Coordinates of C-alpha atoms in Angstrom, one line a residue:
X14 CA 0.1 -15.0 -68.2
X15 CA 2.4 -15.3 -70.9
X16 CA 1.6 -18.0 -73.7
X17 CA 3.7 -20.9 -73.2
X18 CA 4.4 -23.7 -76.2
X19 CA 1.6 -26.4 -77.2
X20 CA 3.0 -29.1 -75.5
X21 CA 2.7 -31.4 -72.7
X22 CA 5.1 -29.6 -70.7
X23 CA 3.5 -26.6 -71.7
X24 CA 0.7 -27.4 -70.7
X25 CA 1.6 -28.2 -67.3
X26 CA 3.5 -25.0 -66.7
X27 CA 0.2 -23.1 -67.7
X28 CA -2.0 -25.3 -65.1
X29 CA 0.1 -24.2 -62.0
X30 CA 0.9 -20.8 -63.2
X31 CA -3.0 -20.4 -62.7
X32 CA -3.1 -22.3 -60.0
X33 CA -0.9 -19.9 -58.0
X34 CA -2.4 -17.3 -59.8
X35 CA -5.8 -18.5 -58.2
X36 CA -4.1 -19.0 -54.9
X37 CA -2.7 -16.0 -54.6
X38 CA -5.9 -14.3 -55.0
X39 CA -8.0 -17.2 -52.8
X40 CA -5.3 -15.3 -50.1
X41 CA -5.2 -12.4 -50.4
X42 CA -8.8 -12.4 -50.0
X43 CA -9.0 -14.3 -46.9
X44 CA -6.3 -12.4 -45.5
X45 CA -8.2 -9.0 -46.5
X46 CA -10.8 -10.4 -45.7
X47 CA -9.3 -11.6 -41.6
X48 CA -7.4 -8.1 -41.2
X49 CA -10.8 -6.7 -41.2
X50 CA -11.6 -8.6 -38.9
X51 CA -8.9 -8.1 -36.3
X52 CA -9.0 -4.3 -36.7
X53 CA -12.8 -4.2 -36.4
X54 CA -11.8 -6.3 -33.4
X55 CA -9.2 -3.7 -32.4
X56 CA -10.3 -0.7 -33.6
X57 CA -14.2 -1.4 -31.4
X58 CA -13.0 -1.3 -27.8
X59 CA -10.2 1.7 -28.9
X60 CA -12.9 3.5 -30.0
X61 CA -15.2 2.7 -27.2
X62 CA -12.4 3.4 -24.6
X63 CA -11.9 6.8 -26.1
X64 CA -15.7 7.5 -26.5
X65 CA -15.8 7.0 -22.7
X66 CA -12.1 9.2 -21.9
X67 CA -14.3 12.0 -24.0
X68 CA -17.1 11.9 -22.4
X69 CA -15.4 11.7 -18.4
X70 CA -13.6 14.3 -19.5
X71 CA -16.9 16.5 -20.7
X72 CA -18.1 15.9 -16.9
X73 CA -20.7 12.0 -17.7
X74 CA -19.1 9.8 -14.8
X75 CA -21.3 7.6 -15.6
X76 CA -19.1 7.2 -18.8
X77 CA -17.8 2.8 -19.3
X78 CA -15.6 1.1 -22.2
X79 CA -16.3 -1.9 -23.5
X80 CA -14.1 -4.8 -21.1
X81 CA -14.7 -7.4 -23.8
X82 CA -12.2 -10.1 -24.5
X83 CA -9.2 -10.9 -22.3
X84 CA -5.9 -9.1 -24.1
X85 CA -4.1 -6.1 -22.8
X86 CA -6.8 -3.8 -24.2
X87 CA -9.6 -5.3 -22.2
X88 CA -7.6 -4.8 -19.2
X89 CA -7.1 -1.3 -20.3
X90 CA -10.8 -0.8 -20.2
X91 CA -11.0 -2.1 -17.3
X92 CA -8.6 -0.4 -15.3
X93 CA -10.5 2.5 -17.0
X94 CA -13.7 1.5 -15.4
X95 CA -12.7 0.9 -12.3
X96 CA -11.5 4.5 -12.4
X97 CA -14.3 6.1 -13.7
X98 CA -15.8 4.3 -10.7
X99 CA -14.0 5.7 -7.9
X100 CA -13.9 9.1 -9.5
X101 CA -18.0 8.5 -9.6
X102 CA -17.8 8.0 -5.8
X103 CA -15.6 10.1 -4.8
X104 CA -17.7 12.8 -6.6
X105 CA -20.6 12.0 -4.6
X106 CA -18.7 12.3 -1.8
X107 CA -17.7 15.4 -2.4
X108 CA -21.3 16.7 -3.2
X109 CA -22.5 15.0 0.1
X110 CA -19.9 16.6 2.0
X111 CA -20.2 20.0 0.8
X112 CA -24.0 19.3 0.9
X113 CA -23.6 19.2 4.6
X114 CA -20.8 21.3 5.1
X115 CA -23.4 23.9 4.8
X116 CA -26.1 23.0 6.7
X117 CA -23.7 23.1 9.7
X118 CA -22.5 26.4 8.8
X119 CA -26.2 27.0 8.6
X120 CA -27.3 26.4 11.4
X121 CA -25.1 28.4 13.7
X122 CA -25.3 31.7 11.5
X123 CA -28.8 31.3 11.2
X124 CA -29.1 31.7 15.0
X125 CA -27.2 34.3 15.5
X126 CA -28.8 36.2 12.1
X127 CA -32.3 36.0 13.3
X128 CA -31.6 37.0 17.1
X129 CA -30.3 40.1 15.8
X130 CA -32.5 41.0 13.8
X131 CA -35.3 40.3 16.8
X132 CA -32.8 42.5 18.9
X133 CA -32.7 44.4 16.3
X134 CA -36.5 44.9 16.0
X135 CA -37.7 45.1 19.3
X136 CA -38.7 41.7 19.8
X137 CA -35.8 40.4 22.2
X138 CA -33.7 42.2 24.7
X139 CA -30.6 43.0 24.3
X140 CA -29.6 41.2 28.0
X141 CA -26.8 38.9 29.1
X142 CA -28.5 35.2 28.7
X143 CA -28.9 37.0 24.5
X144 CA -25.7 37.6 24.7
X145 CA -24.8 34.4 26.3
X146 CA -26.3 32.0 23.3
X147 CA -25.0 34.1 20.0
X148 CA -21.8 34.1 22.0
X149 CA -21.8 29.4 22.1
X150 CA -23.3 29.7 18.5
X151 CA -20.2 31.9 17.6
X152 CA -17.6 29.4 19.3
X153 CA -19.7 26.3 17.7
X154 CA -19.1 27.6 14.6
X155 CA -15.4 28.9 15.1
X156 CA -15.1 24.9 16.1
X157 CA -16.5 23.9 13.2
X158 CA -14.5 25.9 10.7
X159 CA -10.7 24.8 12.6
X160 CA -12.2 21.5 12.4
X161 CA -12.8 21.6 8.8
X162 CA -9.5 22.9 8.6
X163 CA -7.9 20.4 10.3
X164 CA -9.5 18.1 8.5
X165 CA -8.6 19.1 5.3
X166 CA -4.9 20.1 6.1
X167 CA -4.9 16.6 7.7
X168 CA -6.1 14.6 4.5
X169 CA -3.7 16.8 2.0
X170 CA -0.5 15.4 4.3
X171 CA 0.0 19.2 5.3
X172 CA -1.2 19.4 8.6
X173 CA 2.2 20.8 10.3
X174 CA 2.7 18.3 13.5
X175 CA 4.9 20.5 16.4
X176 CA 6.6 16.8 18.2
X177 CA 8.4 16.6 21.5
X178 CA 8.7 14.4 24.3
X179 CA 4.8 14.0 25.7
X180 CA 4.2 12.9 29.2
X181 CA 0.9 10.7 27.9
X182 CA -0.1 9.7 31.7
X183 CA 0.0 13.8 32.5
X184 CA -2.1 14.6 29.4
X185 CA -4.6 12.7 29.9
X186 CA -4.6 13.4 33.4
X187 CA -5.2 16.6 32.1
X188 CA -7.8 15.7 30.1
X189 CA -10.3 15.0 32.6
X190 CA -8.8 16.9 35.3
X191 CA -10.7 20.0 32.0
X192 CA -13.5 18.0 31.2
X193 CA -14.7 17.1 34.4
X194 CA -17.3 19.4 34.7
X195 CA -19.1 18.7 31.8
X196 CA -18.9 15.1 32.3
X197 CA -20.6 15.7 35.8
X198 CA -22.9 17.9 34.7
X199 CA -24.1 15.4 32.1
X200 CA -24.1 12.7 35.4
X201 CA -21.1 10.9 34.2
X202 CA -18.2 9.9 36.1
X203 CA -14.9 10.6 34.1
X204 CA -12.3 8.3 35.3
X205 CA -8.4 7.7 34.2
X206 CA -6.2 4.3 34.2
X207 CA -2.8 4.6 33.2
X208 CA 0.5 2.3 33.5
X209 CA 3.0 2.3 35.6
X210 CA 6.1 4.4 34.0
X211 CA 4.3 4.4 30.4
X212 CA 7.7 5.5 28.7
X213 CA 7.3 9.0 26.4
X214 CA 6.2 9.2 22.8
X215 CA 7.0 11.8 20.4
X216 CA 4.0 13.3 19.4
X217 CA 2.6 16.9 19.1
X218 CA 0.7 17.2 22.7
X219 CA -1.3 19.8 21.7
X220 CA -3.3 17.2 18.8
X221 CA -3.0 14.1 21.0
X222 CA -5.0 16.6 23.3
X223 CA -7.1 16.9 20.4
X224 CA -7.8 13.1 20.0
X225 CA -8.4 13.0 23.4
X226 CA -10.7 15.9 23.8
X227 CA -13.0 14.5 20.7
X228 CA -13.1 11.1 22.1
X229 CA -14.1 11.9 26.0
X230 CA -16.6 14.1 24.6
X231 CA -18.3 11.5 22.0
X232 CA -17.8 9.0 25.6
X233 CA -19.6 11.2 27.7
X234 CA -22.2 12.5 24.7
X235 CA -23.7 9.6 24.1
X236 CA -23.4 8.1 27.3
X237 CA -26.0 7.7 29.9
X238 CA -26.3 9.3 33.1
X239 CA -24.9 7.7 36.3
X240 CA -22.2 5.8 34.2
X241 CA -18.5 6.3 33.8
X242 CA -15.8 7.0 30.9
X243 CA -12.3 5.3 31.2
X244 CA -9.5 7.1 30.2
X245 CA -6.6 4.2 30.2
X246 CA -3.1 3.6 28.5
X247 CA -0.8 0.7 28.4
X248 CA 2.2 0.2 26.8
X249 CA 2.3 -2.5 24.2
X250 CA 4.8 -4.3 21.6
X251 CA 6.5 -0.5 19.5
X252 CA 4.2 1.7 21.2
X253 CA 1.7 2.9 23.6
X254 CA -2.3 1.7 22.9
X255 CA -4.6 4.5 24.7
X256 CA -9.0 3.6 25.4
X257 CA -11.9 5.0 26.0
X258 CA -14.5 3.2 27.4
X259 CA -18.4 3.7 28.1
X260 CA -20.9 1.8 29.3
X261 CA -23.2 3.4 26.8
X262 CA -25.6 1.5 25.0
X263 CA -23.3 0.4 22.1
X264 CA -22.9 0.5 18.1
X265 CA -24.7 -1.3 15.5
X266 CA -22.0 -3.7 13.8
X267 CA -23.9 -2.0 10.3
X268 CA -22.9 1.4 11.7
X269 CA -19.1 0.8 12.7
X270 CA -17.3 1.3 9.0
X271 CA -19.0 5.1 9.1
X272 CA -18.6 6.2 12.4
X273 CA -15.0 8.0 11.4
X274 CA -16.7 9.6 7.9
X275 CA -17.2 13.0 7.8
X276 CA -20.3 14.1 9.5
X277 CA -21.6 10.7 10.5
X278 CA -24.1 10.5 12.7
X279 CA -25.8 6.6 13.4
X280 CA -28.8 7.6 14.6
X281 CA -30.5 10.3 12.4
X282 CA -33.2 11.6 14.7
X283 CA -30.0 13.5 16.5
X284 CA -30.0 17.0 16.7
X285 CA -26.4 19.1 15.7
X286 CA -26.9 19.9 19.4
X287 CA -26.8 16.7 21.1
X288 CA -25.2 14.8 18.8
X289 CA -22.5 17.3 17.5
X290 CA -21.1 18.2 14.1
X291 CA -20.0 15.1 12.9
X292 CA -15.9 15.3 12.4
X293 CA -14.7 14.9 16.1
X294 CA -14.1 11.7 15.7
X295 CA -12.9 12.0 12.0
X296 CA -10.4 14.8 13.2
X297 CA -9.0 12.3 15.9
X298 CA -8.9 9.3 12.9
X299 CA -6.8 12.0 10.6
X300 CA -4.7 13.0 14.1
X301 CA -3.8 9.5 15.2
X302 CA -2.5 8.4 11.6
X303 CA -0.5 11.3 11.2
X304 CA 1.3 10.2 13.7
X305 CA 1.7 7.0 12.1
X306 CA -0.4 5.7 14.2
X307 CA -4.0 3.5 13.9
X308 CA -7.8 4.2 15.8
X309 CA -10.0 1.4 16.0
X310 CA -13.6 1.1 18.0
X311 CA -15.0 -2.0 19.1
X312 CA -18.2 -2.2 20.7
X313 CA -21.7 -4.5 21.1
X314 CA -25.2 -3.3 21.6
X315 CA -26.1 -2.4 25.3
X316 CA -22.1 -3.5 26.1
X317 CA -20.6 0.1 25.7
X318 CA -18.7 0.8 23.1
X319 CA -14.3 1.6 23.8
X320 CA -12.7 3.6 21.0
X321 CA -8.6 2.8 21.0
X322 CA -5.9 3.9 18.9
X323 CA -1.8 3.4 19.2
X324 CA 0.8 5.2 19.1
X325 CA 3.8 4.3 17.9
X326 CA 7.0 5.4 20.3

């Protein structure tokens, strides 16, 4: 500071200058401290978010960012963690699906290969009965592959629908006639109930036939002998509602949300022979949704099950 005259006015001016200087120094120190704290408060969550993002990119889907606070950065971290959780769930489901697909494909292939090896070694005779068995396994394998392809295309939104005017009554009657022998072989009476003058809808008849076949086959498979399976169709607001009802044992409430999941079997004791591949209901759901409709199930234990799907007109 410049020297000031040794007068009362000079002393006062010197005091003011010293006070301003110290005030500036103290204010600067406070600003540095507060700035450092604010800097750390901003940088720390960003560093956590960056570290979690690097972990996710490296394949560690368990990484999560810190969500401390209610500011914008915390909201971004929350969204990031939700995304990471979704990715982790998706990855787990993907691995389970791949394992299930491998299991389902391995079963018929093992039967075919085992029987062919036994025939080549002379252990099994090369007769019509063995050929029929191999043919059945080959058809099962081909159906599984077709279902997987249909499911994949539908989930990707690339399923080709060849829409035309569909007489649903005729389609239901054809389905009943085609599956009648199969139902009778299981001791099931298959019948239909169609509303009079049901309006036609714009849909892919082959895909709707596949939906009906999957649902009826499922109902027949799990219905006790001596009961009936009924297909009904009625006109509702803005479309048509089709239902497939059985008099089976019903489905536990905790299993209903999983019925349309690929490879889901409610009873773990069911084998592939009695429980199918587990793709029929998943394929039916995707095909109905591809037509702009929806599908659901109503069931009570010991009261039977009713699968319903709606198709817009």
